[in-house]
Coordinates of C-alpha atoms in Angstrom, one line a residue:
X1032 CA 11.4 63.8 100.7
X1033 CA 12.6 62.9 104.3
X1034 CA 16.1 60.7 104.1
X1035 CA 15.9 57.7 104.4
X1036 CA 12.1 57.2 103.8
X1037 CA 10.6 54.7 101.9
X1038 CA 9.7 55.2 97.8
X1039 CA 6.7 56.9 97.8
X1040 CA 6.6 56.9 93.6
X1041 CA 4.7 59.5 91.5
X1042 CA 3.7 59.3 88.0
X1043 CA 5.4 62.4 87.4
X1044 CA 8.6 61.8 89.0
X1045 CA 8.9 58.3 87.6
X1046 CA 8.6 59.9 84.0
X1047 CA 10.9 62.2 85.0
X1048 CA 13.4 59.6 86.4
X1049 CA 13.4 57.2 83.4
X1050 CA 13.3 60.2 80.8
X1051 CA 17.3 59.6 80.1
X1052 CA 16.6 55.9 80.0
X1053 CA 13.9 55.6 77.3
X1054 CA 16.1 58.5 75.2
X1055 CA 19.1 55.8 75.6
X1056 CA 16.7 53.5 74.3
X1057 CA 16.4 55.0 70.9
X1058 CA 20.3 55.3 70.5
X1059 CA 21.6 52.5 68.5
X1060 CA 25.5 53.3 68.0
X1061 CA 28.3 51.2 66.9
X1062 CA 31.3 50.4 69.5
X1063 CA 35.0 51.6 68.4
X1064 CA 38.3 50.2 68.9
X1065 CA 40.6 51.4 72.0
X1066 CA 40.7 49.8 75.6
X1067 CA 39.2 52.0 78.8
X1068 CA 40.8 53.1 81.9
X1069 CA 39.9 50.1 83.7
X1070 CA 40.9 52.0 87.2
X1071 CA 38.7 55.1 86.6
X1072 CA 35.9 52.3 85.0
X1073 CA 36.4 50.7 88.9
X1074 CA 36.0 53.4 90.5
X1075 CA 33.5 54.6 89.1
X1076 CA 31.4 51.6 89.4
X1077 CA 32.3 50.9 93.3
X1078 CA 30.8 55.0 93.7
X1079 CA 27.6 54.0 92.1
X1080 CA 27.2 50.8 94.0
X1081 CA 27.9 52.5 97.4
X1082 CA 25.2 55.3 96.4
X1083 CA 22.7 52.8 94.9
X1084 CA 22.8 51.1 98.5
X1085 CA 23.3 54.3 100.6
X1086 CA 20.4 56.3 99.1
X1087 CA 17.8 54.1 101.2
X1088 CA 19.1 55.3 104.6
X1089 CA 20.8 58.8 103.4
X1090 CA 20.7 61.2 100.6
X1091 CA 23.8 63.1 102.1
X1092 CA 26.1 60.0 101.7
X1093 CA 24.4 58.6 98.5
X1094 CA 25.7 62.2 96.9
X1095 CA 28.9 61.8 98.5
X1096 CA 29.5 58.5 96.5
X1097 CA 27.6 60.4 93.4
X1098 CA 30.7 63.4 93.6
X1099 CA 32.8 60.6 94.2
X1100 CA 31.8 59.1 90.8
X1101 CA 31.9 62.4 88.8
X1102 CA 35.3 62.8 89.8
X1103 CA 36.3 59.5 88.7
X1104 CA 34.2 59.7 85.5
X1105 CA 36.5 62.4 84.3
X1106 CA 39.4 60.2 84.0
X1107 CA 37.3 57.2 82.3
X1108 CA 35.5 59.6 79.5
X1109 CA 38.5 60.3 77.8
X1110 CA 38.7 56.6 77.1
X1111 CA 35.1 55.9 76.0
X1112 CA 35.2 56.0 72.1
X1113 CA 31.9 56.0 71.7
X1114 CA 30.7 59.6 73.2
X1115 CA 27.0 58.9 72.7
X1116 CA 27.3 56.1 75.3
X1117 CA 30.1 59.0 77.2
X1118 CA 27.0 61.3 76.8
X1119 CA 24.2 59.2 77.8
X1120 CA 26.5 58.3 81.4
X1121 CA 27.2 61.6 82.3
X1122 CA 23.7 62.5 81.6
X1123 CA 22.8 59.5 84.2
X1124 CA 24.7 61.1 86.7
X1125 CA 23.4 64.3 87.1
X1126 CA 19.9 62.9 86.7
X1127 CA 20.6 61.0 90.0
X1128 CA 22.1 63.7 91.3
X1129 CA 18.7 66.2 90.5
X1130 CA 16.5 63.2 91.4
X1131 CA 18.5 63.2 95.3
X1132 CA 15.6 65.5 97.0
X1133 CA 13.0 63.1 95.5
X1134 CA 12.3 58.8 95.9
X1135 CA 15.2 57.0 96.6
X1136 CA 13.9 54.8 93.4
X1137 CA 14.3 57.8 90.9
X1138 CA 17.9 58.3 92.2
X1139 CA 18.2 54.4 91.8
X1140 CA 16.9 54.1 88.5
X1141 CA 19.6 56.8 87.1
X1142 CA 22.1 54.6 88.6
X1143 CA 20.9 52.0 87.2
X1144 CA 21.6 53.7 83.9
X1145 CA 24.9 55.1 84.4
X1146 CA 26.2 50.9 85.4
X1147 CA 24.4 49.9 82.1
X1148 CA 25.5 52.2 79.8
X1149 CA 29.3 51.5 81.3
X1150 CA 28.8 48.0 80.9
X1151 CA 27.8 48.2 77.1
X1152 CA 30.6 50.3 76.3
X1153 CA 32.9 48.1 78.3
X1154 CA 31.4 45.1 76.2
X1155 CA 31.8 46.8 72.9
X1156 CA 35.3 48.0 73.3
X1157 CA 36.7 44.6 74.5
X1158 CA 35.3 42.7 71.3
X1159 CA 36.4 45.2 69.4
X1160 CA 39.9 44.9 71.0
X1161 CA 40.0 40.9 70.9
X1162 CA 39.0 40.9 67.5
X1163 CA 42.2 42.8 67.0
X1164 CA 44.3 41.5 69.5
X1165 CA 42.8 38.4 71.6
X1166 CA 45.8 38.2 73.8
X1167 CA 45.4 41.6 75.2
X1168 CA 42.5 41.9 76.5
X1169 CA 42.6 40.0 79.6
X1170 CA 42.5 42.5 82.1
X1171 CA 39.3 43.7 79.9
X1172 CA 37.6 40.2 80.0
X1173 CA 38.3 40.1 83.7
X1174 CA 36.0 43.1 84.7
X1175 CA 33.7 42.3 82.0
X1176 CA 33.2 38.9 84.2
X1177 CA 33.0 41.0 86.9
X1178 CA 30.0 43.2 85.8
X1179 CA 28.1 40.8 83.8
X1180 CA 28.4 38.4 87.3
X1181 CA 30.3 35.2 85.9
X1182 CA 31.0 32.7 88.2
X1183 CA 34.9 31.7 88.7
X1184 CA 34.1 28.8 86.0
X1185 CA 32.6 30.7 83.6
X1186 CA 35.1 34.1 83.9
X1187 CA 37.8 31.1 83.3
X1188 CA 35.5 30.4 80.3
X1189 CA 35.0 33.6 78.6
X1190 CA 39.2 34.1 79.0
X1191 CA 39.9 31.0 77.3
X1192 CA 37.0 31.2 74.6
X1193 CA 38.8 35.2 73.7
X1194 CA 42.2 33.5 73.8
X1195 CA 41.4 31.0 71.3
X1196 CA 39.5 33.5 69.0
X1197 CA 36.6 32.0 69.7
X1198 CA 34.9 35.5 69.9
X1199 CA 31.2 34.3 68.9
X1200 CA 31.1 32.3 72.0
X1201 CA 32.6 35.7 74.1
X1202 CA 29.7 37.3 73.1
X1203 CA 27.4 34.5 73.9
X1204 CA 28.5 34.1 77.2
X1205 CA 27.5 37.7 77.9
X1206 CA 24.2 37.2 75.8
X1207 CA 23.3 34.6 78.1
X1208 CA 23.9 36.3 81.2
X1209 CA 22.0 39.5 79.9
X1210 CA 19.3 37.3 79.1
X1211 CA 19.0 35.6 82.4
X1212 CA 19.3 39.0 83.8
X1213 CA 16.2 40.0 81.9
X1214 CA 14.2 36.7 83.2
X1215 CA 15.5 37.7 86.6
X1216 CA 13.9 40.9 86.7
X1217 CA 10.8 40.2 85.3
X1218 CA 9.9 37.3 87.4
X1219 CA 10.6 39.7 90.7
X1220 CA 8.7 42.6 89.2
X1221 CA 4.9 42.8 90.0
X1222 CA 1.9 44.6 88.7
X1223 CA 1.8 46.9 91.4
X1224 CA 2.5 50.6 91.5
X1225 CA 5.3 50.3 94.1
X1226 CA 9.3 51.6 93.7
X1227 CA 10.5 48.0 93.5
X1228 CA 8.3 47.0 90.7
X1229 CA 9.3 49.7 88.9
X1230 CA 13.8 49.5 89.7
X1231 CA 13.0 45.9 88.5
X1232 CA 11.0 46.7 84.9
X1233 CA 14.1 49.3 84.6
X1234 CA 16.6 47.0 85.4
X1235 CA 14.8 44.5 82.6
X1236 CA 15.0 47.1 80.4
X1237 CA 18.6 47.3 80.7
X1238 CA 19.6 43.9 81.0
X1239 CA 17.7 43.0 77.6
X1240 CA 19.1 46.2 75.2
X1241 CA 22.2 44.2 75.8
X1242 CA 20.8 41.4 73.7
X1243 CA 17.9 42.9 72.0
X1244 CA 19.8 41.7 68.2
X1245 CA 20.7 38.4 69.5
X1246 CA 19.7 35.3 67.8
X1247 CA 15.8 33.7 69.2
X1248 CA 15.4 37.6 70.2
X1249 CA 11.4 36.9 68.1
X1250 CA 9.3 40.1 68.8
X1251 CA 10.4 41.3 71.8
X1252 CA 11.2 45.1 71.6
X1253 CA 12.6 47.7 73.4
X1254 CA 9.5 49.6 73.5
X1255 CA 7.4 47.0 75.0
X1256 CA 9.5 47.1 78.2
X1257 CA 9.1 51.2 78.2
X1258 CA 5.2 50.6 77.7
X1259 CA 5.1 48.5 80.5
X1260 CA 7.1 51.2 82.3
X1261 CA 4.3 53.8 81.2
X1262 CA 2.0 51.6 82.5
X1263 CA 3.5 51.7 85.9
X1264 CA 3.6 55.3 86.5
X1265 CA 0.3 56.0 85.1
X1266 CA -0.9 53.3 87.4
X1267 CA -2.7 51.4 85.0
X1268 CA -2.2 47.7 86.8
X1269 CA -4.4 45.3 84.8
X1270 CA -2.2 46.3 81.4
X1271 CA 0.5 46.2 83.3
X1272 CA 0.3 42.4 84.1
X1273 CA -0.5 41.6 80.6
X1274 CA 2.7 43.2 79.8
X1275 CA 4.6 41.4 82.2
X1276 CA 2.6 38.5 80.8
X1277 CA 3.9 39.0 77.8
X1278 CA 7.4 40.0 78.7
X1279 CA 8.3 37.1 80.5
X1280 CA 7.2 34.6 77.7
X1281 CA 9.5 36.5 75.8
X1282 CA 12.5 36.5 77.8
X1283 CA 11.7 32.7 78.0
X1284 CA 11.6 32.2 74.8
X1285 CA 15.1 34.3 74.5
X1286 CA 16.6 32.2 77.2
X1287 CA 15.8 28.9 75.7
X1288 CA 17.1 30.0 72.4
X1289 CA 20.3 31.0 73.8
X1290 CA 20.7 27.6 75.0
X1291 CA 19.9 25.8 71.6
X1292 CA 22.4 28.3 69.5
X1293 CA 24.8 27.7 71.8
X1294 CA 27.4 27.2 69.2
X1295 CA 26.3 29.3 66.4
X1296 CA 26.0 32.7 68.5
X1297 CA 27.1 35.0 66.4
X1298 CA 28.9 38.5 67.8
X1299 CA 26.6 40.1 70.3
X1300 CA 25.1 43.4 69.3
X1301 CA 26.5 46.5 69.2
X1302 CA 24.1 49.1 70.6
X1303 CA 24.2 51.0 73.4
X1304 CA 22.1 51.7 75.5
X1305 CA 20.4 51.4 79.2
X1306 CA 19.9 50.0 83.2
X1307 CA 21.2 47.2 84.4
X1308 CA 21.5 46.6 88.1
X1309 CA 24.7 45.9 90.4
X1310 CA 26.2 42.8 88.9
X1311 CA 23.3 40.0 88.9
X1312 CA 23.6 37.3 86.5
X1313 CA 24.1 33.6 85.5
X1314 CA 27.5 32.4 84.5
X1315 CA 26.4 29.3 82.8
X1316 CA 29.1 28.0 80.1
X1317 CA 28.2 26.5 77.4
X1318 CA 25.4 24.2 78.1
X1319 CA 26.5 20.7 79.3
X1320 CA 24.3 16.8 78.7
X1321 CA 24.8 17.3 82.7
X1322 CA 25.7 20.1 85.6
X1323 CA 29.0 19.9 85.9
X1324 CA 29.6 19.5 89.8
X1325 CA 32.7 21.1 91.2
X1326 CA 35.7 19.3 92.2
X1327 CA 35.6 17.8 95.5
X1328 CA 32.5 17.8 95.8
X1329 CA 31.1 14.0 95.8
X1330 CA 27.4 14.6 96.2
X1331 CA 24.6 16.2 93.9
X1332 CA 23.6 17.9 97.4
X1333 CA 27.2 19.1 97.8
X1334 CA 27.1 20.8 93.8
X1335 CA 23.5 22.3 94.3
X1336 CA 24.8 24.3 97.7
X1337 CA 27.6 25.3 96.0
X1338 CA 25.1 27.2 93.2
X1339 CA 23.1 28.4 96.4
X1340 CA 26.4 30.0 98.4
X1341 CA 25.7 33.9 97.4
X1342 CA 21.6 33.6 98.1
X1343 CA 23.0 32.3 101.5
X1344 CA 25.4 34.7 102.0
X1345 CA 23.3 37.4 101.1
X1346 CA 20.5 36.2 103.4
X1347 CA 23.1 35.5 106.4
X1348 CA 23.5 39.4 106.0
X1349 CA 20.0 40.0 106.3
X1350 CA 19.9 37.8 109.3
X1351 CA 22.2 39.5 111.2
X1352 CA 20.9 42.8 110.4
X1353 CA 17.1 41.3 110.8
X1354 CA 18.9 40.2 114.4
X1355 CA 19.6 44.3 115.6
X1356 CA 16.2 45.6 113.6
X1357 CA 18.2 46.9 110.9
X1358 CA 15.3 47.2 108.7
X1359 CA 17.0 49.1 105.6
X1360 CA 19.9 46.9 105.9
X1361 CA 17.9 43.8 105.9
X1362 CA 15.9 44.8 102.9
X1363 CA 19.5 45.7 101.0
X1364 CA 20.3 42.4 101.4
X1365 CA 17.1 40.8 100.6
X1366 CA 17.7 42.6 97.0
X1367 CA 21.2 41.0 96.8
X1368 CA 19.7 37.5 97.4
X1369 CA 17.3 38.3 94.9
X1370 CA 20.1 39.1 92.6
X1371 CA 22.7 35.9 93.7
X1372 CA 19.5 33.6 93.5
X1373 CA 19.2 35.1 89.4
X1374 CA 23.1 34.2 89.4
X1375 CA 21.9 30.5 90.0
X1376 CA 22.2 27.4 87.2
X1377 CA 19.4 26.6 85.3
X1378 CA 19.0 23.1 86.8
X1379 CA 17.7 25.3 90.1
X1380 CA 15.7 28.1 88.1
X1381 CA 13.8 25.7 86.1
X1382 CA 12.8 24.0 89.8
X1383 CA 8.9 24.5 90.3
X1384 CA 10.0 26.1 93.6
X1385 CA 12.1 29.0 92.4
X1386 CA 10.0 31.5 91.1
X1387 CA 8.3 31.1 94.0
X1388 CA 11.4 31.4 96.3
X1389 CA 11.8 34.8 93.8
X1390 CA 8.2 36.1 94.6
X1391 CA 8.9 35.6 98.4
X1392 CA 11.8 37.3 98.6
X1393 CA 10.6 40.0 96.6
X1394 CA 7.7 40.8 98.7
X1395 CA 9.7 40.4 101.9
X1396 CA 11.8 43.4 100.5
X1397 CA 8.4 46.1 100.8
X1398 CA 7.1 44.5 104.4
X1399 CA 7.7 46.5 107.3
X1400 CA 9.0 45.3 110.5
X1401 CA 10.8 42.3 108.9
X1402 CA 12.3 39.6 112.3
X1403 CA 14.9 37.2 112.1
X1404 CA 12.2 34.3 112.0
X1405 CA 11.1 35.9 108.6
X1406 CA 14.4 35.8 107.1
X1407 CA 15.0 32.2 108.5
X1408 CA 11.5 31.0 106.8
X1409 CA 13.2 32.4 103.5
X1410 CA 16.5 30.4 104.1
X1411 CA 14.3 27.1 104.7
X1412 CA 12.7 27.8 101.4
X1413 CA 16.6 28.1 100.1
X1414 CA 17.2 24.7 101.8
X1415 CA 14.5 23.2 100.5
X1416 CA 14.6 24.4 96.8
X1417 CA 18.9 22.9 96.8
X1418 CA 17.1 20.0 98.4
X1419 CA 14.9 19.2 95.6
X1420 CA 17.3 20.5 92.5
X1421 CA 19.7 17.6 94.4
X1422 CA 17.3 14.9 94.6
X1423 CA 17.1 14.9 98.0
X1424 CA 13.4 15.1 100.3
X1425 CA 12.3 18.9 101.3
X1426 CA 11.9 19.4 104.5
X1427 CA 7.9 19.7 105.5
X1428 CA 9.0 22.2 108.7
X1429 CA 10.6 24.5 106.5
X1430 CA 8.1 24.8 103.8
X1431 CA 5.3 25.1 107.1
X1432 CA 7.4 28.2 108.5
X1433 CA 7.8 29.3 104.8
X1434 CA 4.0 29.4 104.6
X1435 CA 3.3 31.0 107.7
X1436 CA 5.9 33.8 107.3
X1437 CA 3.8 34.4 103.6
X1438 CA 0.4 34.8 105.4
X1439 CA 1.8 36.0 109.0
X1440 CA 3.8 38.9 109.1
X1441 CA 4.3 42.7 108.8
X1442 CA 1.7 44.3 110.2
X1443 CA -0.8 41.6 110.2
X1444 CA 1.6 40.5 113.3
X1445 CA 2.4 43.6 115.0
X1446 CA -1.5 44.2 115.3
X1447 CA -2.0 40.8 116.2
X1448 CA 0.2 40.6 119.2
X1449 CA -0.8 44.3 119.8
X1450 CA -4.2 43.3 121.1
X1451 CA -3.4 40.6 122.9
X1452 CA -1.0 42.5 124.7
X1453 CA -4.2 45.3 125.3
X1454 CA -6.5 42.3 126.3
X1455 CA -3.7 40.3 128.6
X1456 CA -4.7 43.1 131.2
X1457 CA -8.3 41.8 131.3
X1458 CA -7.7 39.0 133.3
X1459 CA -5.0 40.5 135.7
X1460 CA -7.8 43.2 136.0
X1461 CA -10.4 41.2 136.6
X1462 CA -8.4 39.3 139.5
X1463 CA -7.5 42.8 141.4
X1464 CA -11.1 43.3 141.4
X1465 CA -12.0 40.1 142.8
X1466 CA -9.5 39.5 145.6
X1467 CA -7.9 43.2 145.8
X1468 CA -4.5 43.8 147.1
X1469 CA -4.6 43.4 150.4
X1470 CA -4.1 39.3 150.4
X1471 CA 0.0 38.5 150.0
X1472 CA -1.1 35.6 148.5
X1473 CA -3.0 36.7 145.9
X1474 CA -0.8 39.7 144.8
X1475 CA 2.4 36.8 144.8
X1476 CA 0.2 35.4 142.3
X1477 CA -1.2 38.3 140.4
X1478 CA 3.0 39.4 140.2
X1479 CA 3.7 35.4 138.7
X1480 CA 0.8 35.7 135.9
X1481 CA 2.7 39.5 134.9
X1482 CA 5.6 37.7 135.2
X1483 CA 4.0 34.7 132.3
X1484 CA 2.3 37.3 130.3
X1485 CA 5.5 39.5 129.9
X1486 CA 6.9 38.3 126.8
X1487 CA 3.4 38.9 125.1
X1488 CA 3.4 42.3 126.7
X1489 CA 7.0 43.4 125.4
X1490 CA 5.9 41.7 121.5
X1491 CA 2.8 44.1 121.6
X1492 CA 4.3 47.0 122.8
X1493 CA 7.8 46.7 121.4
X1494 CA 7.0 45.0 117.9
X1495 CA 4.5 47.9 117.4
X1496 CA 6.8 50.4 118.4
X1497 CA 9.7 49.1 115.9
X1498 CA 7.3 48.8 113.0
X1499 CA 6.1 52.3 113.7
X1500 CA 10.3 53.3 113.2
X1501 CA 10.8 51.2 110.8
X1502 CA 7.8 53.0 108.5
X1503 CA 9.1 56.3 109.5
X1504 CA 12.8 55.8 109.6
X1505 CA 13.1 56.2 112.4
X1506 CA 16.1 54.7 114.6
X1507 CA 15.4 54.7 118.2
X1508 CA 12.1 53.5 117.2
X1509 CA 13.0 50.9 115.0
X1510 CA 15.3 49.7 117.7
X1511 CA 12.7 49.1 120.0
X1512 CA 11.9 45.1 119.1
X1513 CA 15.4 44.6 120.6
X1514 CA 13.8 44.7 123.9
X1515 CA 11.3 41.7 122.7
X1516 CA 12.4 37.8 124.0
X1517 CA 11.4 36.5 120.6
X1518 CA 14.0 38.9 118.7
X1519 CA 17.1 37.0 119.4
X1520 CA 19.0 34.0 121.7
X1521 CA 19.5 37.1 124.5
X1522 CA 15.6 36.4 125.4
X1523 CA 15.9 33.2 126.2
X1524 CA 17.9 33.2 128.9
X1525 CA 15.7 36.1 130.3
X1526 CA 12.3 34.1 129.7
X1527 CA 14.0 31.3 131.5
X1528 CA 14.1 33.7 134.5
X1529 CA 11.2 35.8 134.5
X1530 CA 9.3 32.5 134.0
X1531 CA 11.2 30.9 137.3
X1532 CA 10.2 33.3 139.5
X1533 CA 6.6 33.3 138.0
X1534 CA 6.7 29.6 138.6
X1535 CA 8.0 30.8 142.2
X1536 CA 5.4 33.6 142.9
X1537 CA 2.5 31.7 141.7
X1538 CA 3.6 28.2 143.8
X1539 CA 3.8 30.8 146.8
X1540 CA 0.4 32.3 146.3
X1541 CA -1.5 29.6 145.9
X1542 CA 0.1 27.3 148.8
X1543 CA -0.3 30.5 151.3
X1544 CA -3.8 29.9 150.1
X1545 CA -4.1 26.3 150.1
X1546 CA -3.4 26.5 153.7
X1547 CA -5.7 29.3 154.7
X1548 CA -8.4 26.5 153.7
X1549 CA -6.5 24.0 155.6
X1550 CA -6.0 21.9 152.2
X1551 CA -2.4 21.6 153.6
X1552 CA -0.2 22.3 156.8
X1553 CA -1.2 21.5 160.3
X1554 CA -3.6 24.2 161.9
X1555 CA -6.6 23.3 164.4
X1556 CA -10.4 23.7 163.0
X1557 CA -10.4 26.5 165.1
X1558 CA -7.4 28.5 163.6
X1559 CA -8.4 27.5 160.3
X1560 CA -11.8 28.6 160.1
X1561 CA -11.2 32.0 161.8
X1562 CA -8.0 32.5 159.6
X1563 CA -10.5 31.3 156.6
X1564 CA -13.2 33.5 157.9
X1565 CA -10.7 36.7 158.0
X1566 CA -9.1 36.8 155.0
X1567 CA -12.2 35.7 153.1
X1568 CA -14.5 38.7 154.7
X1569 CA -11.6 40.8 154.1
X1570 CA -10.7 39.7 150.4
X1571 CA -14.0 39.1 148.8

């Protein structure tokens, strides 16, 4: 497969992608005492991050990062005490590595793997190690906060709850997190046979073997997540949704009893096993009568924009990219929004606007030719979802844009301005045939209605070429909505000009005509009507 290109997922290499992750799946190994090589376990993580993100543009660089993470993975597997989990990660990482010259999602998925199976045995090791020693294993809870995405709060949290012993509620802050995780995931993936529904079933599927013996854990198995996965690469859709159907229920129901057990979590299991995604997750501590706001901040507004900062700085990122038709890019950072907006409290995910806040950003992430105006439809949606969690009155403009960019965009748009680009040439056809070129009147105002229609002309042709690029990959292409006024505050000041001197050109043409019919200016009858009777006979 061409770098760069978009997933273009096969039964047979999906199988052959998640192989090592339903193996994992079967493992159930106990965690031993010893702390890791927190540097190498860095370093290794930052690798599989950067190849995670660079496989969508480039396989060369994504192995780069993947050598890079070998290299570093020699110093950490010394320090992993339990080798199945040591196994199962190295195993990840030459999967990826064989899965390079196929979908980006296949090399993805592997990743995925690898970060889960180094979280688990991070998780195992440090609970291990408090339980021995709770004051020593701060630099350990620190990168466990890290990976499992606590907020500042609840990192602070975890450190004092492992400092006072208090290791039932370690391992339910991480349960919680997992479980969220799992919730996340689900409620982004789809029934659709694409390579995002299927990164976000595996990423599921990693996220819950974290918690699959906690407490409120009911029915829900392991193997019902790598069913669903079947289901995805053999294309079967309509079982598909009825195992997302019943997956979510279940991670609601896990969620909810998370929340109630609160203080009778007991340790957190201790299997190993597969895929998470880069850190994603909600620090909630312990569950409060109310959201606790943050200090300083005196308004219920003020605290919910606080829990929407990452999903706003993740979407600022795709805005700028969005803003230079960094397509790739802009779908990167979509993913991370996804992710920060998973991160959120539960006050905003139990909003009736969030899930579908997470279906909208989800589907924004497989359109082509994604503008800035999409991107800023999906930060009015963030607006208004902070609005409502705060009390406050949505705003009816963005949830209008919001609707509009659901039902007008990718290439529903392009075509759409394509042909009337194609038909804006009918009329200025039509009025070369009618009054030629002879008259300087008329062509001053055949060059003013060129001069209106071009930024309908440079959206037809442009926005088509760029979406064209952006399907292919390629660049130059893709670069080509640049050149449209409705891509960023550079055409404005142009449309300003080009339509002055339309204005101009037209005002001209038709004035020099007005007083060829003597409707202005001082001319005898006699001048007129042999002026009139020219240019007419001449003209028409």
């Amino acid at each position: 497969m061409k770098p760069g290109s978009r997933p273009s997922p096969t039964p047979s290499g999906w199988t052959k992608a998640f192989a090592p992750v339903a193996g994992s799946l079967v493992l159930a190994v106990l965690g031993t005492a010893g702390a890791q090589d927190l540097s190498a376990y860095n370093a290794v993580a930052r690798s599989l991050e950067a190849a995670y993100e660079a496989r969508n543009t480039s396989a060369a660089a994504a192995l780069t990062q993947l050598d890079r993470a070998s290299e570093a993975m020699k110093q950490l597997d010394p320090t992993l005490r339990n080798r199945q989990i040591a196994g199962g990660i190295s195993d990840a990482l030459t999967g990826a590595r064989a899965a390079l010259a196929r979908t980006p999602a296949e090399v993805q998925a592997q990743i995925l793997l690898a970060r889960g199976l180094m979280r688990r045995a991070l998780q195992d090791q440090t609970l291990t190690l408090l339980a021995g020693a709770s004051a020593n294993g701060d630099a350990q809870l620190r990168v466990l906060a890290r990976e499992f995405g606590l907020s500042a709060a609840g990192a602070q949290a975890l450190t004092a709850d492992a400092r006072a012993g208090r290791l039932e509620r370690v391992a339910w802050r991480l349960q919680r997190s997992a479980a969220q995780n799992v919730s996340a995931a689900l409620a982004a993936a789809r029934p659709v046979r694409s390579g995002t529904a299927y990164l976000n079933l595996a990423r599921a599927t990693g996220w819950f073997t974290v918690v699959q013996n906690a407490q409120g854990v009911g029915t829900l198995k392991v193997t019902q997540f790598t069913d669903a996965l079947g289901q995805l690469t053999a294309g079967d859709t309509a079982a598909l949704g009825q195992s997302l159907t019943a997956l979510r229920s279940g991670a609601a129901a896990l969620n909810r009893s998370l929340v109630t057990a609160a203080n009778t979590a007991s340790t957190p299991p201790s299997t190993p096993l597969p895929p998470p995604s880069t850190p994603a997750v909600d620090p909630d501590p312990a569950p409060t009568p109310a959201p606790q706001v943050p200090k300083g901040t005196q308004t219920a507004l003020g605290g919910a924009a606080q829990d929407m900062d990452g999903v706003y700085g993740a979407l600022g990122r795709a805005l700028n990219a969005a803003s230079h038709a960094d397509g790739p890019t802009v779908r990167t950072a979509l993913t991370a929004a996804n992710s920060a907006l998973a991160r959120t409290s539960e006050t905003v995910r139990s909003d009736s606007g969030y899930s579908d806040l997470v279906q909208d950003l989800t589907a924004a992430q497989d359109r082509q030719a994604l503008r800035p105006t999409d991107i800023q439809a999906l930060i009015g949606e963030v607006g208004n979802l902070e609005r409502r969690v705060a009390g406050e009155p949505a705003s009816a403009l963005n949830a209008a844009s919001a609707g509009v960019a659901r039902s007008f965009g990718g290439w529903l748009r392009v075509g759409i301005f394509a042909l009337l680009a194609l038909l804006a040439f009918v009329p200025l056809y039509l009025l070369n045939l009618a009054f030629g070129g002879r008259n300087t009147y008329w062509r001053a105002i055949a060059g003013g209605l060129v001069l209106l229609l071009l930024p309908l002309l440079l959206e037809g042709l442009m926005g088509l070429l760029g979406a064209i690029g952006d399907a292919a990959g390629v660049g130059f292409l893709r670069s080509a909505t640049n050149f449209t006024f409705m891509q960023g505050a550079y055409g404005l000041p142009l449309w300003a000009l080009t339509s002055a001197l339309a204005i101009g050109l037209t005002a001209f043409g038709f004035r020099g005509l007005c007083e060829q019919f003597g409707l202005i200016g001082k001319h005898t009858v006699a001048e007129n009507a042999t002026h009139q009777s020219l240019d007419w006979d001449e003209e028409v």
